[in-house]
Amino acid sequence: GAHAHGHLGLGVGFAAGGVRGMAKKAVKIRHKGPQSNFPTPPRTKSFKMPKSGGVEGFDDEFLNAIKKRVNPDFTKKRFHLDGPPAEGGIWYGNFPDMGVERHYRDLDEETMNAMHTIMDIETKPTEVDLPPMSEILAERTGKQDEKARRKAEQAALDAKYRASRISRRDEQGRSGATGRRKEAVARVTIWPGTGDISVNKRPLDDHVDNLSFRGWMLLPFIVTSTAGLFDVNAHVHGGGKSGQAQALRHGIARALQFYEPSFRPILKRRKMLMRDPRTVERKKPGLAKARKAYQWVKR
């Protein structure tokens, strides 16, 4: 009985396995679907159509739809057609709007009629005679005339000042000026020479040992291309080394302007004739310095 029961179970197992396999096969067959009666068109290597980037008014969706209709294998998948395969190079549907027509695409008839009416009004010839453009540009308002008058007066005043600027030299051909920076004050005298410079009766190298400060001091000679053409005698007091160097630069620039007024534009453009008003901010009561505060303690 047990032997028979084992054979019976084995047979049931085989039967169940066979049914399961047949079901899988049936599913596979059902998924195949009906076969097409028309032959599949040959696969082409490339679709000879212009790209959307080079054709005005053609978007990618429009071109892809046409490619799928002309070449069913465009998307690398197999499509089943309801009719005979389309011939290569045949366009289906209407061409998209080109040029000005594509701007009228979303306009209704009433809007288009209004646009045409406005165009007719603007292009219609009129009997009004307009003056020539030269006469229109020649007309000026009172405000423009006042502005032009003030501009002419200022130009005449500038020319008068330029004519009044003459060289300021003593009987020995020397020009002097005063330069200031911070607390430093420099009295500078220049005259044509070989480039000898003395500060407080000492050579420049001994009094101004820092190369950066020395460059600041000699900058007026460099921008005016007069390096080595003037001798300088200066007396400076007050301030530190940086302030004294910049005071000397200010005095040399002003002395060059007094010696030759034609140096003024380039010196003024480089802002060497302006007295720098920046100074150290004063100390405030209750603070360590001008703005620095002591460490705060709660108790």
PDB file of N, CA and C in Angstrom, residues 75-153:
ATOM      1  N   THR A  75      13.281  53.341 -34.111  1.00  0.00           N
ATOM      2  CA  THR A  75      13.564  53.235 -32.678  1.00  0.00           C
ATOM      3  C   THR A  75      14.162  51.891 -32.305  1.00  0.00           C
ATOM      4  N   LYS A  76      14.699  51.161 -33.265  1.00  0.00           N
ATOM      5  CA  LYS A  76      15.347  49.879 -33.042  1.00  0.00           C
ATOM      6  C   LYS A  76      14.376  48.827 -32.486  1.00  0.00           C
ATOM      7  N   LYS A  77      13.063  49.016 -32.709  1.00  0.00           N
ATOM      8  CA  LYS A  77      12.076  48.040 -32.292  1.00  0.00           C
ATOM      9  C   LYS A  77      11.270  47.590 -33.512  1.00  0.00           C
ATOM     10  N   ARG A  78      10.645  46.466 -33.370  1.00  0.00           N
ATOM     11  CA  ARG A  78       9.865  45.931 -34.495  1.00  0.00           C
ATOM     12  C   ARG A  78       8.411  46.382 -34.372  1.00  0.00           C
ATOM     13  N   PHE A  79       7.928  47.106 -35.383  1.00  0.00           N
ATOM     14  CA  PHE A  79       6.554  47.596 -35.395  1.00  0.00           C
ATOM     15  C   PHE A  79       5.764  46.800 -36.432  1.00  0.00           C
ATOM     16  N   HIS A  80       4.519  46.482 -36.085  1.00  0.00           N
ATOM     17  CA  HIS A  80       3.631  45.778 -37.001  1.00  0.00           C
ATOM     18  C   HIS A  80       2.701  46.796 -37.638  1.00  0.00           C
ATOM     19  N   LEU A  81       2.761  46.879 -38.942  1.00  0.00           N
ATOM     20  CA  LEU A  81       1.977  47.869 -39.666  1.00  0.00           C
ATOM     21  C   LEU A  81       0.612  47.293 -40.026  1.00  0.00           C
ATOM     22  N   ASP A  82      -0.370  48.202 -40.099  1.00  0.00           N
ATOM     23  CA  ASP A  82      -1.718  47.800 -40.489  1.00  0.00           C
ATOM     24  C   ASP A  82      -1.878  47.750 -42.001  1.00  0.00           C
ATOM     25  N   GLY A  83      -0.909  48.257 -42.733  1.00  0.00           N
ATOM     26  CA  GLY A  83      -0.989  48.256 -44.176  1.00  0.00           C
ATOM     27  C   GLY A  83       0.376  47.988 -44.785  1.00  0.00           C
ATOM     28  N   PRO A  84       0.510  48.217 -46.043  1.00  0.00           N
ATOM     29  CA  PRO A  84       1.806  47.980 -46.679  1.00  0.00           C
ATOM     30  C   PRO A  84       2.840  48.966 -46.163  1.00  0.00           C
ATOM     31  N   PRO A  85       4.110  48.617 -46.173  1.00  0.00           N
ATOM     32  CA  PRO A  85       5.163  49.520 -45.669  1.00  0.00           C
ATOM     33  C   PRO A  85       5.234  50.793 -46.498  1.00  0.00           C
ATOM     34  N   ALA A  86       5.527  51.878 -45.812  1.00  0.00           N
ATOM     35  CA  ALA A  86       5.629  53.161 -46.501  1.00  0.00           C
ATOM     36  C   ALA A  86       6.906  53.221 -47.321  1.00  0.00           C
ATOM     37  N   GLU A  87       6.825  53.911 -48.423  1.00  0.00           N
ATOM     38  CA  GLU A  87       7.986  54.046 -49.278  1.00  0.00           C
ATOM     39  C   GLU A  87       8.937  55.100 -48.699  1.00  0.00           C
ATOM     40  N   GLY A  88      10.216  54.909 -48.903  1.00  0.00           N
ATOM     41  CA  GLY A  88      11.199  55.827 -48.362  1.00  0.00           C
ATOM     42  C   GLY A  88      11.126  57.205 -48.996  1.00  0.00           C
ATOM     43  N   GLY A  89      11.267  58.243 -48.169  1.00  0.00           N
ATOM     44  CA  GLY A  89      11.280  59.613 -48.668  1.00  0.00           C
ATOM     45  C   GLY A  89       9.919  60.238 -48.848  1.00  0.00           C
ATOM     46  N   ILE A  90       8.815  59.593 -48.391  1.00  0.00           N
ATOM     47  CA  ILE A  90       7.477  60.146 -48.539  1.00  0.00           C
ATOM     48  C   ILE A  90       7.107  60.879 -47.261  1.00  0.00           C
ATOM     49  N   TRP A  91       6.595  62.104 -47.370  1.00  0.00           N
ATOM     50  CA  TRP A  91       6.176  62.902 -46.215  1.00  0.00           C
ATOM     51  C   TRP A  91       4.692  62.666 -45.969  1.00  0.00           C
ATOM     52  N   TYR A  92       4.344  62.604 -44.686  1.00  0.00           N
ATOM     53  CA  TYR A  92       2.964  62.422 -44.274  1.00  0.00           C
ATOM     54  C   TYR A  92       2.545  63.625 -43.447  1.00  0.00           C
ATOM     55  N   GLY A  93       1.329  64.072 -43.617  1.00  0.00           N
ATOM     56  CA  GLY A  93       0.832  65.199 -42.858  1.00  0.00           C
ATOM     57  C   GLY A  93       1.172  66.512 -43.538  1.00  0.00           C
ATOM     58  N   ASN A  94       0.970  67.648 -42.814  1.00  0.00           N
ATOM     59  CA  ASN A  94       1.216  68.985 -43.333  1.00  0.00           C
ATOM     60  C   ASN A  94       2.539  69.515 -42.807  1.00  0.00           C
ATOM     61  N   PHE A  95       3.178  70.320 -43.610  1.00  0.00           N
ATOM     62  CA  PHE A  95       4.409  70.962 -43.161  1.00  0.00           C
ATOM     63  C   PHE A  95       4.100  71.981 -42.063  1.00  0.00           C
ATOM     64  N   PRO A  96       5.002  72.179 -41.133  1.00  0.00           N
ATOM     65  CA  PRO A  96       4.771  73.212 -40.103  1.00  0.00           C
ATOM     66  C   PRO A  96       4.845  74.603 -40.715  1.00  0.00           C
ATOM     67  N   ASP A  97       4.249  75.564 -39.982  1.00  0.00           N
ATOM     68  CA  ASP A  97       4.254  76.942 -40.467  1.00  0.00           C
ATOM     69  C   ASP A  97       5.680  77.468 -40.521  1.00  0.00           C
ATOM     70  N   MET A  98       5.988  78.188 -41.570  1.00  0.00           N
ATOM     71  CA  MET A  98       7.335  78.719 -41.771  1.00  0.00           C
ATOM     72  C   MET A  98       7.277  80.240 -41.770  1.00  0.00           C
ATOM     73  N   GLY A  99       8.381  80.877 -41.379  1.00  0.00           N
ATOM     74  CA  GLY A  99       8.517  82.320 -41.475  1.00  0.00           C
ATOM     75  C   GLY A  99       7.522  83.051 -40.601  1.00  0.00           C
ATOM     76  N   VAL A 100       6.849  84.055 -41.199  1.00  0.00           N
ATOM     77  CA  VAL A 100       5.925  84.893 -40.434  1.00  0.00           C
ATOM     78  C   VAL A 100       4.677  84.110 -40.032  1.00  0.00           C
ATOM     79  N   GLU A 101       4.315  83.105 -40.796  1.00  0.00           N
ATOM     80  CA  GLU A 101       3.080  82.370 -40.513  1.00  0.00           C
ATOM     81  C   GLU A 101       3.118  81.680 -39.154  1.00  0.00           C
ATOM     82  N   ARG A 102       4.313  81.289 -38.692  1.00  0.00           N
ATOM     83  CA  ARG A 102       4.356  80.586 -37.412  1.00  0.00           C
ATOM     84  C   ARG A 102       4.041  81.516 -36.242  1.00  0.00           C
ATOM     85  N   HIS A 103       4.132  82.859 -36.452  1.00  0.00           N
ATOM     86  CA  HIS A 103       3.764  83.792 -35.397  1.00  0.00           C
ATOM     87  C   HIS A 103       2.247  83.967 -35.306  1.00  0.00           C
ATOM     88  N   TYR A 104       1.523  83.613 -36.366  1.00  0.00           N
ATOM     89  CA  TYR A 104       0.073  83.703 -36.360  1.00  0.00           C
ATOM     90  C   TYR A 104      -0.585  82.407 -35.910  1.00  0.00           C
ATOM     91  N   ARG A 105       0.187  81.472 -35.433  1.00  0.00           N
ATOM     92  CA  ARG A 105      -0.317  80.123 -35.176  1.00  0.00           C
ATOM     93  C   ARG A 105      -1.412  80.127 -34.111  1.00  0.00           C
ATOM     94  N   ASP A 106      -1.203  80.875 -33.013  1.00  0.00           N
ATOM     95  CA  ASP A 106      -2.133  80.839 -31.878  1.00  0.00           C
ATOM     96  C   ASP A 106      -3.064  82.050 -31.845  1.00  0.00           C
ATOM     97  N   LEU A 107      -3.165  82.791 -32.923  1.00  0.00           N
ATOM     98  CA  LEU A 107      -4.014  83.977 -32.955  1.00  0.00           C
ATOM     99  C   LEU A 107      -5.367  83.639 -33.568  1.00  0.00           C
ATOM    100  N   ASP A 108      -6.402  84.212 -32.961  1.00  0.00           N
ATOM    101  CA  ASP A 108      -7.731  83.981 -33.522  1.00  0.00           C
ATOM    102  C   ASP A 108      -7.978  84.986 -34.652  1.00  0.00           C
ATOM    103  N   GLU A 109      -9.105  84.827 -35.317  1.00  0.00           N
ATOM    104  CA  GLU A 109      -9.414  85.646 -36.490  1.00  0.00           C
ATOM    105  C   GLU A 109      -9.617  87.112 -36.113  1.00  0.00           C
ATOM    106  N   GLU A 110     -10.247  87.384 -34.964  1.00  0.00           N
ATOM    107  CA  GLU A 110     -10.493  88.755 -34.540  1.00  0.00           C
ATOM    108  C   GLU A 110      -9.179  89.500 -34.283  1.00  0.00           C
ATOM    109  N   THR A 111      -8.239  88.835 -33.631  1.00  0.00           N
ATOM    110  CA  THR A 111      -6.942  89.468 -33.356  1.00  0.00           C
ATOM    111  C   THR A 111      -6.177  89.753 -34.644  1.00  0.00           C
ATOM    112  N   MET A 112      -6.221  88.816 -35.584  1.00  0.00           N
ATOM    113  CA  MET A 112      -5.526  89.019 -36.856  1.00  0.00           C
ATOM    114  C   MET A 112      -6.135  90.175 -37.639  1.00  0.00           C
ATOM    115  N   ASN A 113      -7.449  90.299 -37.623  1.00  0.00           N
ATOM    116  CA  ASN A 113      -8.096  91.420 -38.309  1.00  0.00           C
ATOM    117  C   ASN A 113      -7.708  92.749 -37.682  1.00  0.00           C
ATOM    118  N   ALA A 114      -7.613  92.785 -36.343  1.00  0.00           N
ATOM    119  CA  ALA A 114      -7.195  94.016 -35.669  1.00  0.00           C
ATOM    120  C   ALA A 114      -5.758  94.377 -36.040  1.00  0.00           C
ATOM    121  N   MET A 115      -4.901  93.387 -36.131  1.00  0.00           N
ATOM    122  CA  MET A 115      -3.517  93.646 -36.513  1.00  0.00           C
ATOM    123  C   MET A 115      -3.435  94.183 -37.932  1.00  0.00           C
ATOM    124  N   HIS A 116      -4.191  93.621 -38.838  1.00  0.00           N
ATOM    125  CA  HIS A 116      -4.180  94.101 -40.217  1.00  0.00           C
ATOM    126  C   HIS A 116      -4.722  95.533 -40.304  1.00  0.00           C
ATOM    127  N   THR A 117      -5.718  95.867 -39.473  1.00  0.00           N
ATOM    128  CA  THR A 117      -6.261  97.228 -39.474  1.00  0.00           C
ATOM    129  C   THR A 117      -5.219  98.229 -39.003  1.00  0.00           C
ATOM    130  N   ILE A 118      -4.505  97.887 -37.942  1.00  0.00           N
ATOM    131  CA  ILE A 118      -3.451  98.773 -37.447  1.00  0.00           C
ATOM    132  C   ILE A 118      -2.364  98.963 -38.489  1.00  0.00           C
ATOM    133  N   MET A 119      -2.013  97.884 -39.183  1.00  0.00           N
ATOM    134  CA  MET A 119      -0.992  97.981 -40.227  1.00  0.00           C
ATOM    135  C   MET A 119      -1.458  98.892 -41.355  1.00  0.00           C
ATOM    136  N   ASP A 120      -2.717  98.806 -41.727  1.00  0.00           N
ATOM    137  CA  ASP A 120      -3.228  99.667 -42.797  1.00  0.00           C
ATOM    138  C   ASP A 120      -3.210 101.140 -42.380  1.00  0.00           C
ATOM    139  N   ILE A 121      -3.556 101.417 -41.103  1.00  0.00           N
ATOM    140  CA  ILE A 121      -3.552 102.798 -40.631  1.00  0.00           C
ATOM    141  C   ILE A 121      -2.135 103.372 -40.624  1.00  0.00           C
ATOM    142  N   GLU A 122      -1.156 102.580 -40.200  1.00  0.00           N
ATOM    143  CA  GLU A 122       0.214 103.076 -40.114  1.00  0.00           C
ATOM    144  C   GLU A 122       0.838 103.295 -41.489  1.00  0.00           C
ATOM    145  N   THR A 123       0.479 102.474 -42.435  1.00  0.00           N
ATOM    146  CA  THR A 123       1.085 102.576 -43.762  1.00  0.00           C
ATOM    147  C   THR A 123       0.307 103.475 -44.715  1.00  0.00           C
ATOM    148  N   LYS A 124      -0.807 104.022 -44.261  1.00  0.00           N
ATOM    149  CA  LYS A 124      -1.613 104.863 -45.146  1.00  0.00           C
ATOM    150  C   LYS A 124      -0.937 106.220 -45.332  1.00  0.00           C
ATOM    151  N   PRO A 125      -0.810 106.728 -46.542  1.00  0.00           N
ATOM    152  CA  PRO A 125      -0.161 108.039 -46.753  1.00  0.00           C
ATOM    153  C   PRO A 125      -0.982 109.160 -46.133  1.00  0.00           C
ATOM    154  N   THR A 126      -0.287 110.191 -45.620  1.00  0.00           N
ATOM    155  CA  THR A 126      -0.930 111.324 -44.970  1.00  0.00           C
ATOM    156  C   THR A 126      -0.557 112.622 -45.670  1.00  0.00           C
ATOM    157  N   GLU A 127      -1.377 113.653 -45.468  1.00  0.00           N
ATOM    158  CA  GLU A 127      -1.132 114.951 -46.095  1.00  0.00           C
ATOM    159  C   GLU A 127      -0.316 115.887 -45.213  1.00  0.00           C
ATOM    160  N   VAL A 128       0.029 115.484 -44.001  1.00  0.00           N
ATOM    161  CA  VAL A 128       0.798 116.338 -43.094  1.00  0.00           C
ATOM    162  C   VAL A 128       2.258 116.319 -43.533  1.00  0.00           C
ATOM    163  N   ASP A 129       2.837 117.506 -43.708  1.00  0.00           N
ATOM    164  CA  ASP A 129       4.235 117.620 -44.112  1.00  0.00           C
ATOM    165  C   ASP A 129       5.092 117.861 -42.872  1.00  0.00           C
ATOM    166  N   LEU A 130       5.957 116.911 -42.570  1.00  0.00           N
ATOM    167  CA  LEU A 130       6.849 117.041 -41.422  1.00  0.00           C
ATOM    168  C   LEU A 130       8.112 117.787 -41.830  1.00  0.00           C
ATOM    169  N   PRO A 131       8.692 118.586 -40.932  1.00  0.00           N
ATOM    170  CA  PRO A 131       9.939 119.283 -41.263  1.00  0.00           C
ATOM    171  C   PRO A 131      11.083 118.292 -41.401  1.00  0.00           C
ATOM    172  N   PRO A 132      12.119 118.657 -42.097  1.00  0.00           N
ATOM    173  CA  PRO A 132      13.264 117.737 -42.220  1.00  0.00           C
ATOM    174  C   PRO A 132      13.909 117.472 -40.866  1.00  0.00           C
ATOM    175  N   MET A 133      14.653 116.377 -40.806  1.00  0.00           N
ATOM    176  CA  MET A 133      15.277 115.969 -39.545  1.00  0.00           C
ATOM    177  C   MET A 133      16.307 116.975 -39.063  1.00  0.00           C
ATOM    178  N   SER A 134      16.956 117.667 -39.976  1.00  0.00           N
ATOM    179  CA  SER A 134      17.951 118.666 -39.570  1.00  0.00           C
ATOM    180  C   SER A 134      17.307 119.801 -38.775  1.00  0.00           C
ATOM    181  N   GLU A 135      16.092 120.234 -39.171  1.00  0.00           N
ATOM    182  CA  GLU A 135      15.407 121.294 -38.432  1.00  0.00           C
ATOM    183  C   GLU A 135      14.944 120.808 -37.058  1.00  0.00           C
ATOM    184  N   ILE A 136      14.509 119.565 -36.991  1.00  0.00           N
ATOM    185  CA  ILE A 136      14.073 119.036 -35.694  1.00  0.00           C
ATOM    186  C   ILE A 136      15.246 118.965 -34.723  1.00  0.00           C
ATOM    187  N   LEU A 137      16.407 118.516 -35.212  1.00  0.00           N
ATOM    188  CA  LEU A 137      17.577 118.440 -34.342  1.00  0.00           C
ATOM    189  C   LEU A 137      18.093 119.815 -33.970  1.00  0.00           C
ATOM    190  N   ALA A 138      17.859 120.821 -34.846  1.00  0.00           N
ATOM    191  CA  ALA A 138      18.353 122.170 -34.560  1.00  0.00           C
ATOM    192  C   ALA A 138      17.542 122.866 -33.478  1.00  0.00           C
ATOM    193  N   GLU A 139      16.289 122.436 -33.265  1.00  0.00           N
ATOM    194  CA  GLU A 139      15.468 123.067 -32.242  1.00  0.00           C
ATOM    195  C   GLU A 139      15.984 122.707 -30.854  1.00  0.00           C
ATOM    196  N   ARG A 140      16.029 123.696 -30.017  1.00  0.00           N
ATOM    197  CA  ARG A 140      16.513 123.483 -28.656  1.00  0.00           C
ATOM    198  C   ARG A 140      15.541 124.117 -27.675  1.00  0.00           C
ATOM    199  N   THR A 141      15.467 123.511 -26.538  1.00  0.00           N
ATOM    200  CA  THR A 141      14.629 124.060 -25.488  1.00  0.00           C
ATOM    201  C   THR A 141      15.431 125.045 -24.660  1.00  0.00           C
ATOM    202  N   GLY A 142      14.753 125.779 -23.780  1.00  0.00           N
ATOM    203  CA  GLY A 142      15.442 126.745 -22.938  1.00  0.00           C
ATOM    204  C   GLY A 142      16.435 126.083 -21.994  1.00  0.00           C
ATOM    205  N   LYS A 143      16.114 124.886 -21.512  1.00  0.00           N
ATOM    206  CA  LYS A 143      17.025 124.193 -20.607  1.00  0.00           C
ATOM    207  C   LYS A 143      18.314 123.790 -21.314  1.00  0.00           C
ATOM    208  N   GLN A 144      18.194 123.327 -22.551  1.00  0.00           N
ATOM    209  CA  GLN A 144      19.386 122.948 -23.308  1.00  0.00           C
ATOM    210  C   GLN A 144      20.257 124.166 -23.609  1.00  0.00           C
ATOM    211  N   ASP A 145      19.602 125.299 -23.935  1.00  0.00           N
ATOM    212  CA  ASP A 145      20.377 126.525 -24.185  1.00  0.00           C
ATOM    213  C   ASP A 145      21.131 126.970 -22.935  1.00  0.00           C
ATOM    214  N   GLU A 146      20.491 126.897 -21.777  1.00  0.00           N
ATOM    215  CA  GLU A 146      21.152 127.280 -20.527  1.00  0.00           C
ATOM    216  C   GLU A 146      22.331 126.366 -20.225  1.00  0.00           C
ATOM    217  N   LYS A 147      22.153 125.098 -20.468  1.00  0.00           N
ATOM    218  CA  LYS A 147      23.237 124.145 -20.234  1.00  0.00           C
ATOM    219  C   LYS A 147      24.410 124.414 -21.173  1.00  0.00           C
ATOM    220  N   ALA A 148      24.134 124.695 -22.431  1.00  0.00           N
ATOM    221  CA  ALA A 148      25.206 125.000 -23.375  1.00  0.00           C
ATOM    222  C   ALA A 148      25.924 126.289 -22.999  1.00  0.00           C
ATOM    223  N   ARG A 149      25.161 127.291 -22.511  1.00  0.00           N
ATOM    224  CA  ARG A 149      25.794 128.552 -22.110  1.00  0.00           C
ATOM    225  C   ARG A 149      26.728 128.361 -20.923  1.00  0.00           C
ATOM    226  N   ARG A 150      26.300 127.599 -19.915  1.00  0.00           N
ATOM    227  CA  ARG A 150      27.165 127.337 -18.761  1.00  0.00           C
ATOM    228  C   ARG A 150      28.407 126.558 -19.152  1.00  0.00           C
ATOM    229  N   LYS A 151      28.246 125.630 -20.088  1.00  0.00           N
ATOM    230  CA  LYS A 151      29.391 124.847 -20.537  1.00  0.00           C
ATOM    231  C   LYS A 151      30.411 125.725 -21.257  1.00  0.00           C
ATOM    232  N   ALA A 152      29.934 126.663 -22.072  1.00  0.00           N
ATOM    233  CA  ALA A 152      30.849 127.564 -22.778  1.00  0.00           C
ATOM    234  C   ALA A 152      31.565 128.502 -21.797  1.00  0.00           C
ATOM    235  N   GLU A 153      30.823 128.988 -20.787  1.00  0.00           N
ATOM    236  CA  GLU A 153      31.462 129.850 -19.795  1.00  0.00           C
ATOM    237  C   GLU A 153      32.544 129.104 -19.013  1.00  0.00           C
TER     238      GLU A 153
END
